XYZ file of C-alpha atoms in Angstrom:
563
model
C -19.320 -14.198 9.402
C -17.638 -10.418 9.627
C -14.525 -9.886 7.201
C -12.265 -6.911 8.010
C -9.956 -6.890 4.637
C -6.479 -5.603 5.464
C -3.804 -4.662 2.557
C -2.021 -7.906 2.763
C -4.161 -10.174 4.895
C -7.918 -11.079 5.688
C -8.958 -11.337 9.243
C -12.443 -13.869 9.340
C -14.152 -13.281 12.777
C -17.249 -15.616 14.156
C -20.687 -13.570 15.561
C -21.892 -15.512 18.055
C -25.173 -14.465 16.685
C -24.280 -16.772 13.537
C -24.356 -20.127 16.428
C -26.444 -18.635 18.992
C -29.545 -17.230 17.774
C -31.226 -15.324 20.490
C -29.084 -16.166 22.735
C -28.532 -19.940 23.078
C -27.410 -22.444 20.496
C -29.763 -24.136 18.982
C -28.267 -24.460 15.378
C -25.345 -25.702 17.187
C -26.859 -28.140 19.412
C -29.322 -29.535 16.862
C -26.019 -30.488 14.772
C -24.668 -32.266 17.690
C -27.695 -34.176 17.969
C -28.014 -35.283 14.225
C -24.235 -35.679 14.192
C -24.502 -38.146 17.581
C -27.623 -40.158 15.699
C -25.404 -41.318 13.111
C -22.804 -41.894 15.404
C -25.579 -44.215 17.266
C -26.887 -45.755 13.695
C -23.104 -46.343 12.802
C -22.653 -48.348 16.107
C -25.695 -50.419 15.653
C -24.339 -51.668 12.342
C -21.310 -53.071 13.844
C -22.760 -54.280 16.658
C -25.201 -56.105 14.177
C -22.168 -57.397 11.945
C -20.178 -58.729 15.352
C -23.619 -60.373 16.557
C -23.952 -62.499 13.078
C -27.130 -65.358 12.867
C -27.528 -64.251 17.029
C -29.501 -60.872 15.807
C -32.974 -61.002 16.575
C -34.584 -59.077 13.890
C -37.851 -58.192 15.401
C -35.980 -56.100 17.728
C -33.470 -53.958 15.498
C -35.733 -53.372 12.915
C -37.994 -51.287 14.951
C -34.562 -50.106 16.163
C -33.263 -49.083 12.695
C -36.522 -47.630 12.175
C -36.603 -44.920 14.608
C -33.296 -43.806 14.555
C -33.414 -43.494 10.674
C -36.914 -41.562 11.092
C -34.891 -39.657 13.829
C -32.079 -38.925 11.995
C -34.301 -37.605 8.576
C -36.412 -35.511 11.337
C -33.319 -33.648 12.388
C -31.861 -33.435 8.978
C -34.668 -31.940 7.650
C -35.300 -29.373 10.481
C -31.239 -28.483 10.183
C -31.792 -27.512 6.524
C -34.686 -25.737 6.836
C -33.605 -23.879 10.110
C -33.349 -20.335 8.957
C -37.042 -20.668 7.446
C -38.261 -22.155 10.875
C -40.843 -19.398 12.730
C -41.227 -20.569 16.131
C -38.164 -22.188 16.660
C -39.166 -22.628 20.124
C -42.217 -24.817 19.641
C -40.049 -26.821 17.525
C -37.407 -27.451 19.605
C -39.926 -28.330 22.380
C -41.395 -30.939 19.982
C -38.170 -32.338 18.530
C -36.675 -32.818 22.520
C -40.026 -34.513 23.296
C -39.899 -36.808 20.365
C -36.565 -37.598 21.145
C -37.395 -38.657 24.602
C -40.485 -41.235 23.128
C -37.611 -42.306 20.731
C -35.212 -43.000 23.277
C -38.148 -44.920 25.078
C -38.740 -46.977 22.522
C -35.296 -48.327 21.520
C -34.946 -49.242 25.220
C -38.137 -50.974 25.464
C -37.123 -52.681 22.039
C -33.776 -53.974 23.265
C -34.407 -54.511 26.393
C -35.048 -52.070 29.425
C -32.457 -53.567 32.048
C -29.184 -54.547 29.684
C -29.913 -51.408 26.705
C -27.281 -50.027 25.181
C -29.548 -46.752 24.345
C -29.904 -45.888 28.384
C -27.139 -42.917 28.167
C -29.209 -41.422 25.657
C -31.481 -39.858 27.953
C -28.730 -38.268 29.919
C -27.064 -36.701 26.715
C -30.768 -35.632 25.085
C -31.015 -33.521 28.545
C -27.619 -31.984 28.491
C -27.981 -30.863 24.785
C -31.975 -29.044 26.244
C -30.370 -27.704 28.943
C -27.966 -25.879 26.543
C -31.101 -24.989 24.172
C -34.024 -23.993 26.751
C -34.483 -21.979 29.388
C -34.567 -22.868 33.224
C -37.786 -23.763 32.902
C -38.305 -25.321 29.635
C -34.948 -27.669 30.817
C -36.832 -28.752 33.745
C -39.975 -29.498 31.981
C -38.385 -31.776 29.861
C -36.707 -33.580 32.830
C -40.411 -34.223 34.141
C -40.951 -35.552 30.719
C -38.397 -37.825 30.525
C -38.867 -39.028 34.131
C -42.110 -39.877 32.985
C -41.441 -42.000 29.926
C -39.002 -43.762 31.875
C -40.898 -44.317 34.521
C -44.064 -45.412 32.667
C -41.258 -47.719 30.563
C -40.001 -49.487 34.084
C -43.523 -49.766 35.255
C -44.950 -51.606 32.189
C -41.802 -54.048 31.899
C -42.411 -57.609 33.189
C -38.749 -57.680 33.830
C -38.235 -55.409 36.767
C -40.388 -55.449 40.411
C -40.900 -55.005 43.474
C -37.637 -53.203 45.273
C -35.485 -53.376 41.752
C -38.608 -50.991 40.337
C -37.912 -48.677 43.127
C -34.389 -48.680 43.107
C -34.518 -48.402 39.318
C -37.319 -45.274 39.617
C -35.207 -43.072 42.547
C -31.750 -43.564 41.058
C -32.539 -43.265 37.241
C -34.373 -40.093 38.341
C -32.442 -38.586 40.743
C -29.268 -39.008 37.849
C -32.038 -36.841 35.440
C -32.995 -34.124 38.109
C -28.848 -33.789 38.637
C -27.914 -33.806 34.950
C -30.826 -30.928 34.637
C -29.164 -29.384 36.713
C -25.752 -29.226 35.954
C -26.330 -28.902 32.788
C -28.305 -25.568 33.248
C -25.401 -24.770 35.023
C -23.429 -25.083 32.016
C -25.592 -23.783 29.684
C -25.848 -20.141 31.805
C -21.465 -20.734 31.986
C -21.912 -21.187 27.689
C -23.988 -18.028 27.317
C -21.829 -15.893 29.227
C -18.590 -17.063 27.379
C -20.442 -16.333 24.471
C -21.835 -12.614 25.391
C -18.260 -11.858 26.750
C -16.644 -13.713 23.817
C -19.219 -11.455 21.580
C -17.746 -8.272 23.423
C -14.312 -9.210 23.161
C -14.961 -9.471 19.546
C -17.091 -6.811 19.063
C -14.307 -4.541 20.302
C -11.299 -6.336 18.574
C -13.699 -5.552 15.207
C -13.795 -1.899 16.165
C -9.878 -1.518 17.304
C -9.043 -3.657 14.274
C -11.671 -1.430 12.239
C -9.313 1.866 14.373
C -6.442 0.602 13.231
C -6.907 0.082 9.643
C -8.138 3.623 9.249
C -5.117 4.925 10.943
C -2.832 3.091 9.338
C -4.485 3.211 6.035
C -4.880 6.893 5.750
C -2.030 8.129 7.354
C 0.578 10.650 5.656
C 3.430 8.298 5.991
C 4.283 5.040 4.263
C 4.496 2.045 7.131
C 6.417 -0.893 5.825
C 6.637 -4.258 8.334
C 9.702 -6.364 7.842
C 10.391 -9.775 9.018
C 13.973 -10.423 10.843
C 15.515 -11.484 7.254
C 14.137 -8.511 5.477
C 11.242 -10.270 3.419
C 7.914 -7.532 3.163
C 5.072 -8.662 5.600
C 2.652 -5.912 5.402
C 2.540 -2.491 4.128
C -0.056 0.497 4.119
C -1.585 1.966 1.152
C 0.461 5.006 1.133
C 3.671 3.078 1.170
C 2.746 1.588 -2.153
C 2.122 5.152 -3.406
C 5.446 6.606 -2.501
C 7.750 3.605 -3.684
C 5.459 3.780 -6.996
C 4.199 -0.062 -6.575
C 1.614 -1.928 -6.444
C 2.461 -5.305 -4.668
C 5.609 -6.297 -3.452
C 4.539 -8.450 -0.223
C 6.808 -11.666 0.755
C 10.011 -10.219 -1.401
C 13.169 -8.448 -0.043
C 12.871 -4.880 0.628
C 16.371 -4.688 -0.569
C 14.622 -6.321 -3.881
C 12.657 -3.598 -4.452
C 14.456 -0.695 -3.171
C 18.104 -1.443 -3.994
C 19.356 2.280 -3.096
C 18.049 1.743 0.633
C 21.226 -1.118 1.100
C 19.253 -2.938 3.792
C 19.733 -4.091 6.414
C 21.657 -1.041 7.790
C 24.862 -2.014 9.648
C 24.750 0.589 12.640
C 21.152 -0.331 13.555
C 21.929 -4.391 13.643
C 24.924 -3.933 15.763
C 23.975 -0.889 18.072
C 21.335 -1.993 20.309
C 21.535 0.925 21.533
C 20.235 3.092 18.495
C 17.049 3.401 18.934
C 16.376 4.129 15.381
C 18.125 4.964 12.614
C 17.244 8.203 10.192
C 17.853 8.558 6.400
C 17.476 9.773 2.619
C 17.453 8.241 -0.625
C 16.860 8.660 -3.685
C 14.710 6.551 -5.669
C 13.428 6.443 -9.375
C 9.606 6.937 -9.562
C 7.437 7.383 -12.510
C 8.774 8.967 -15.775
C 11.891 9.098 -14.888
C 11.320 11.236 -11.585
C 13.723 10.935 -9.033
C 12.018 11.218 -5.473
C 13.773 11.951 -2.427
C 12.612 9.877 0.062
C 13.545 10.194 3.957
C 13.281 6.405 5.842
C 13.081 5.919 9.706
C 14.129 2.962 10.866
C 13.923 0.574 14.367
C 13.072 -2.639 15.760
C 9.583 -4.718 16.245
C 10.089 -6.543 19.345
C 8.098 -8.827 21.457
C 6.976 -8.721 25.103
C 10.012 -10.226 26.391
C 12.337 -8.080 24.365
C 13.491 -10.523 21.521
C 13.470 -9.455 17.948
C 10.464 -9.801 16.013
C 10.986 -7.828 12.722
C 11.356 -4.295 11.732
C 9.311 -1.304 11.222
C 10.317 1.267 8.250
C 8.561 4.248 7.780
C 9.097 6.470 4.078
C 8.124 10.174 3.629
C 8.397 11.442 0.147
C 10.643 14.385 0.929
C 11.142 15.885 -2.655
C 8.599 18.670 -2.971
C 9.979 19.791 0.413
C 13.727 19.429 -1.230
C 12.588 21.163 -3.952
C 11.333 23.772 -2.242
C 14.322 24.427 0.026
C 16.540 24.156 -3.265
C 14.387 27.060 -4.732
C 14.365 29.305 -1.695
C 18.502 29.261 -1.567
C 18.205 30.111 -5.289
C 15.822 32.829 -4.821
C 17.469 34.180 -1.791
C 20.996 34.295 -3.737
C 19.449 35.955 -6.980
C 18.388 38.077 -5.122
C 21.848 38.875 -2.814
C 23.031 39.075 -7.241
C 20.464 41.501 -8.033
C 20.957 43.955 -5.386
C 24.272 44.336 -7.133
C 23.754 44.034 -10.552
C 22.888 47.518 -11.263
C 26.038 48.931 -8.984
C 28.293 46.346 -11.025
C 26.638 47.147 -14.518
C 27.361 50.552 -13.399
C 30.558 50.660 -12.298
C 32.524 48.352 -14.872
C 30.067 49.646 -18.111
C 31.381 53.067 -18.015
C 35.154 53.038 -17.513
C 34.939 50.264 -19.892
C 32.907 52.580 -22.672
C 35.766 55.126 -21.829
C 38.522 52.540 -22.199
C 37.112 51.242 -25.628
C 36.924 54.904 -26.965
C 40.527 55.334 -26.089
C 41.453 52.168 -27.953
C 39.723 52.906 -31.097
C 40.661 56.183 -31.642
C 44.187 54.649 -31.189
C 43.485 51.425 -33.407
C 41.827 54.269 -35.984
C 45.931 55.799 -36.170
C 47.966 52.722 -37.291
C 50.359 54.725 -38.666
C 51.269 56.058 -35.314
C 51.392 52.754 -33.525
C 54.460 50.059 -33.558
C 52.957 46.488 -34.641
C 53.260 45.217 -31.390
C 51.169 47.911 -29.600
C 48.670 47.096 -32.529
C 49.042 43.925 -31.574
C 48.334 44.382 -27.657
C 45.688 46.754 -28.554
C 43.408 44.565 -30.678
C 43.759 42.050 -27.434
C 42.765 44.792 -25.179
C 39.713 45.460 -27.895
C 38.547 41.611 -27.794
C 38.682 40.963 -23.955
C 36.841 44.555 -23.561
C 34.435 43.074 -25.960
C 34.184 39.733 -23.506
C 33.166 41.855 -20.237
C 30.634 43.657 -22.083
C 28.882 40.189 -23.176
C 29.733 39.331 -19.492
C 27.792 42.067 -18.300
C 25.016 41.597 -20.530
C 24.538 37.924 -19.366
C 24.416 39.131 -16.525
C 21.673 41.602 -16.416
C 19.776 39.337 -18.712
C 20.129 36.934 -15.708
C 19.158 39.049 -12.534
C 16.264 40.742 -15.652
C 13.011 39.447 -13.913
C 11.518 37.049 -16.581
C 8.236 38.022 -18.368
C 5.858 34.999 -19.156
C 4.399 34.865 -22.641
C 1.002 33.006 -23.361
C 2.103 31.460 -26.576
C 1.139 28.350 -27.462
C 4.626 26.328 -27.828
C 4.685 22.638 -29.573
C 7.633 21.141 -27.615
C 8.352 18.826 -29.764
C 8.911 20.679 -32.825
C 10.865 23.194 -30.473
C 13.302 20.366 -29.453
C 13.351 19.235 -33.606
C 15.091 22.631 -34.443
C 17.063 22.643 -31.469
C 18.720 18.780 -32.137
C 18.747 20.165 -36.300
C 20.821 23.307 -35.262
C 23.679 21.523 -33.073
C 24.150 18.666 -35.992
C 25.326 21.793 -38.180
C 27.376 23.125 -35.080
C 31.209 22.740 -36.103
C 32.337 23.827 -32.811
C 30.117 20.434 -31.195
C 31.253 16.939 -31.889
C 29.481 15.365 -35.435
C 29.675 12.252 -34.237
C 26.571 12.070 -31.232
C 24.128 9.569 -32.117
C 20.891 11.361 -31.533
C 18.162 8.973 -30.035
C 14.517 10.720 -29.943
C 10.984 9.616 -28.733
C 8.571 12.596 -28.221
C 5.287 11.117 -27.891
C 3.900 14.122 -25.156
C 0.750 14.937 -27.478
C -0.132 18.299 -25.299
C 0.819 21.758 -25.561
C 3.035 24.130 -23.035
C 2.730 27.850 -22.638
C 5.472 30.456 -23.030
C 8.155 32.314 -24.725
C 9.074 30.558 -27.855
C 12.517 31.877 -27.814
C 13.279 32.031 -24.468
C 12.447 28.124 -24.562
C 14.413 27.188 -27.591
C 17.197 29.037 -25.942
C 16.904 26.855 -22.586
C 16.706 23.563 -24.343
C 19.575 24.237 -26.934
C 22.023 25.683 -23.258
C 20.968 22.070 -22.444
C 21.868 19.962 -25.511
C 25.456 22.133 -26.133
C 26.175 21.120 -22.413
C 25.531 17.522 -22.902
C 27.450 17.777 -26.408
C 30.715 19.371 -24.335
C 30.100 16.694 -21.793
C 30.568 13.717 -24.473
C 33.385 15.134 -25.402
C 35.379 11.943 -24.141
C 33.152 9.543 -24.910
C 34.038 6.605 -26.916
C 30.496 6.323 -28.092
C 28.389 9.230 -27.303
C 24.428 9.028 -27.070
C 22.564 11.596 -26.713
C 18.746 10.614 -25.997
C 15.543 13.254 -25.521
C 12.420 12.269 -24.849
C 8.600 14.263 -24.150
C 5.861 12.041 -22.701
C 2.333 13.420 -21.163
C 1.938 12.677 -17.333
C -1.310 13.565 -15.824
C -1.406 17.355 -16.230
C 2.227 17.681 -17.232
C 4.992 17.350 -20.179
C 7.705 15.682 -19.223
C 10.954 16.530 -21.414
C 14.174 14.286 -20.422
C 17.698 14.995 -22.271
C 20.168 12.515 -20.946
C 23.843 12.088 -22.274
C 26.543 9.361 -21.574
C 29.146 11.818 -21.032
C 31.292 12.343 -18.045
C 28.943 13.088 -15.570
C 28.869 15.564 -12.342
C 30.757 15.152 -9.101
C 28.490 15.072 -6.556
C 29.437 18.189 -4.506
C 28.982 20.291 -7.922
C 25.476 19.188 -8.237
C 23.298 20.995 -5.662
C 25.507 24.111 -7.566
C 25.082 23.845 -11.163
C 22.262 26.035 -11.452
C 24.548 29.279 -9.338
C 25.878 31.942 -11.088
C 29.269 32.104 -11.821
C 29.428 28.243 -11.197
C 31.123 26.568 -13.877
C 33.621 23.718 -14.308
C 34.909 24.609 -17.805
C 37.866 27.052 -18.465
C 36.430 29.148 -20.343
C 32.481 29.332 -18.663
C 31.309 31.951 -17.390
C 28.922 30.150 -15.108
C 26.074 31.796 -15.944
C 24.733 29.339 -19.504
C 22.598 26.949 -16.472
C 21.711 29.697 -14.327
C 19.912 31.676 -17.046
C 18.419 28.137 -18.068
C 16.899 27.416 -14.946
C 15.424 30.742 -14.724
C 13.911 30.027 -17.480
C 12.431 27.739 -16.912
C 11.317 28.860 -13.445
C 9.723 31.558 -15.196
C 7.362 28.429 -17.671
C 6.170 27.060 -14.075
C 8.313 24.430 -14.981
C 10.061 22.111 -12.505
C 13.816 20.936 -13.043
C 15.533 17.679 -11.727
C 18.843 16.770 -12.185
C 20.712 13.174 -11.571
C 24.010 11.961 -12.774
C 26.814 10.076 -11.571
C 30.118 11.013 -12.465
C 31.630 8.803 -15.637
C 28.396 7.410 -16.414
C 25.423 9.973 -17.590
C 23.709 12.973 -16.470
C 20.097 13.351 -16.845
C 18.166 16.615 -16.865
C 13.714 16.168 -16.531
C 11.681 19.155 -17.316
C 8.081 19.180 -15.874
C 6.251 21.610 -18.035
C 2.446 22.455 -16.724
C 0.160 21.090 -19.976
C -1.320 24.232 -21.976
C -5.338 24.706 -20.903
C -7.192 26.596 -23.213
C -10.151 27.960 -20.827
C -12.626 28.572 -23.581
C -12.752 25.125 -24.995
C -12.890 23.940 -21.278
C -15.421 26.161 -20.602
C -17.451 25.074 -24.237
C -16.525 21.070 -23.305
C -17.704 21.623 -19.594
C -21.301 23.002 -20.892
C -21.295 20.662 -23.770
C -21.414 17.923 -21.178
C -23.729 19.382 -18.775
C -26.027 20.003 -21.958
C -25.586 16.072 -23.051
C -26.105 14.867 -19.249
């Protein structure tokens, strides 16, 4: 038996080889045969039971004897066939025993009335299907010859009844040879084409699975009410599961809100395009684009559907980057024009007001007054500035060796001592990430503690605000999450909080996330960002692991050493 093993299903198909060794069927044919003797044994007994004190005993004895012998011959030959050299002789010998054993049981119960006649015309059928041309006709001669010697030695039948008997009983053998041949060269080519036909389902089949199984895109088959029927391997890899076969899609993928309307009542729509987001593994949000359209049958009705997923996120990702890249750089171009041009009549501008301020005698209060407001707000635009440049500043990358962890400790220590934050945040923390990362110590701490103050403002509201951080290892990564209960981001703000100059609060300056990000950016480290406004926002940090090459290198030889 071949197995092709799908995903979801098992496909069993039958070699012909397996019933049709070299060609014709013996294995087959030799169960019909011990299958049909105890068919014949089985019909004896009730005929026995029906006939009562009438059975003459010297006559089925010798009957029950040679079908039982028959019957063990078979059996044995059946289990022992794949052991069996010269399968050929044997058959030749079993066919011609069978013959002197059909003989027999119709010179035992009588040659004109026996109930065992037919037996010769089924024992040549089943060697027509078994031998060759030849070897079929051969054993036609044979039987004509028992059968003839068994009508010649019986008192019962003479004269013209013999010769009737002799040309019709053998003419009905030399015809059933030859049909059956017929048949049996009909059997072999089913077989050899059925062999083909299967030989190249196997190898489509075999085609298919390899497409299907190693192509880029996640293939999901859905039945007409939505339940999974089959699904490739790289659709369990992008929806971040392992089985979900016979469920609803909608089940396991709640943010796709199948069945979409516009593809149900458009028959038009050929398919139907679009993206959502999913949560995958460690709190990852993946982006994932999903086509669409019908499975139908030949004539046109409805089968099912066919959904294909991409995972679209590095690719958003990437495209988020690019704009960001592209507009700090439209911001640095004019950094060094605006540094410029507000620095220095703003340096000339503070003079002036000292030198006034440093005269108080000369000044009513309320140009003191105005003054010292004049002082403060010059004050502002210079830390403006500075921001600034320290935003469109291209970042340096330290190789320190940072423990997260303890970073995020004195971060979440500093705010609860922060009397411009609310007190009140109940701070829930599980940092189990056991590795390393690699950078600027401050520049880190600074990033994380822009994060935490933000999700402190954003609880500002909140009846009972949570603020939860987290750090797990994930393959080659630390992932740090900080997620707050607080009042969330509208959803056309959210592509923007990392611009500069962006900011929702009334006294931002839009530039606290921006510098962040950078950040960052600079660490190799990749930023996600989900919320939904009145409910949470959620920021996850993918830090690249710190490697330290030399005790790779001294682990790498250490095993090559061992092995």
């Amino acid at each position: 038996m071949t197995t092709i093993d799908f995903p979801n299903r098992n496909l069993r198909l039958i070699n012909t080889g397996d019933i049709i060794p070299g060609g014709r069927p013996w294995l087959m044919v030799h169960s019909v045969r011990t299958a049909f003797l105890i068919c014949i044994l089985f019909i004896s007994v009730v005929y026995q039971v029906q006939l009562g004190n009438f059975l003459n005993t010297e006559i089925w004895l010798p009957v029950y004897a040679i079908l039982s012998a028959n019957f063990l011959f078979n059996a044995f030959y059946l289990f022992t066939f794949d052991e069996t050299k010269r399968q050929d002789v044997w058959n030749a010998v079993l066919f011609g025993l069978d013959t002197i054993s059909i003989t027999l049981l119709i010179y035992f119960t009588g040659t004109s009335q026996s109930l065992f006649l037919f037996l010769y015309l089924v024992n040549l059928i089943l060697g027509s299907l078994v031998f060759d041309k030849e070897g079929a006709w051969l054993l036609a001669i044979w039987t004509s010859i028992c059968f003839s010697a068994l009508l010649i030695f019986s008192p019962g039948i003479t004269g013209q009844s013999l010769y009737f008997s002799l040309s019709v009983n053998n003419i009905a053998f030399a015809a059933v040879t030859y049909l059956g041949g017929r048949l049996a060269e009909q059997v072999i080519q089913v077989g050899t084409r059925l062999q083909e036909t299967q030989s190249d389902l196997l190898t489509l089949q075999n085609l298919n699975e390899l497409i299907v199984n190693n192509i880029t895109t996640g293939i999901v088959v859905l039945s007409r009410t939505g339940f999974v029927q089959h699904y490739n391997a790289r659709a369990a890899e992008v929806l971040g599961m392992n089985h979900f076969q016979q469920v609803k899609l909608n089940d396991v993928i709640p943010q796709l809100d199948w069945p979409w309307r516009a593809l149900i009542e458009n028959e038009g729509l050929a398919f139907e395009r679009r993206e959502v987001k999913i949560k995958g593994t460690g709190e990852q949000v993946k982006i994932l684009e999903v086509v669409a359209a019908r499975l139908k049958d030949g004539d046109g009705k409805l089968k099912g559907w066919l959904l294909l997923f991409d995972d679209r996120t590095e690719q958003k990702m990437m495209e988020a980057a690019f704009r960001q890249q592209e507009k700090l750089a439209a911001v640095g171009q004019l950094a060094a024009g605006i540094a410029h041009e507000i620095r220095n009549p703003l340096a000339s501008i503070s003079g002036s007001i000292q030198l006034m301020l440093a005269s108080p005698n000369q000044q009513t209060e309320e140009n003191l007054k105005l003054m010292r407001i004049v002082d403060k707000e010059i004050d502002r635009l210079n830390r403006l500035i500075g921001d600034f440049l320290n935003y469109v500043r291209p970042e340096t990358k330290s190789e320190e060796r940072v423990n997260l962890n303890n970073l995020i400790r004195e971060v979440l220590e500093s705010v609860k001592f922060n009397p411009k934050l609310r007190q009140e945040v109940r701070q829930e923390v599980s940092l189990k990430a056991a590795a390393d990362v690699e950078g600027n110590r401050d520049k880190l701490k600074q990033a994380i503690l822009n994060l935490v103050i933000n999700a402190y403002q954003a609880m500002e509201n909140t009846n009972r605000p949570v603020l939860d951080v987290k750090t797990v290892d994930q393959n080659d990564l630390v992932v740090m999450v900080i997620r707050d209960n607080g009042c969330g981001i509208k959803k056309e703000n959210l592509e923007r909080i990392f611009e500069p100059f962006h900011t929702t609060k009334p006294q931002g300056t839009g530039l606290g996330l921006a510098v962040t990000h950078k950040i960052f950016e600079a660490h190799g480290a990749r930023v996600l960002v989900d919320s939904v406004e009145g409910e949470y926002t959620q920021f996850i940090v993918e830090f690249p692991a710190f490697r330290d090459i030399h005790t790779e290198d001294l682990n790498k030889l250490r095993r090559e050493v061992s092995g």
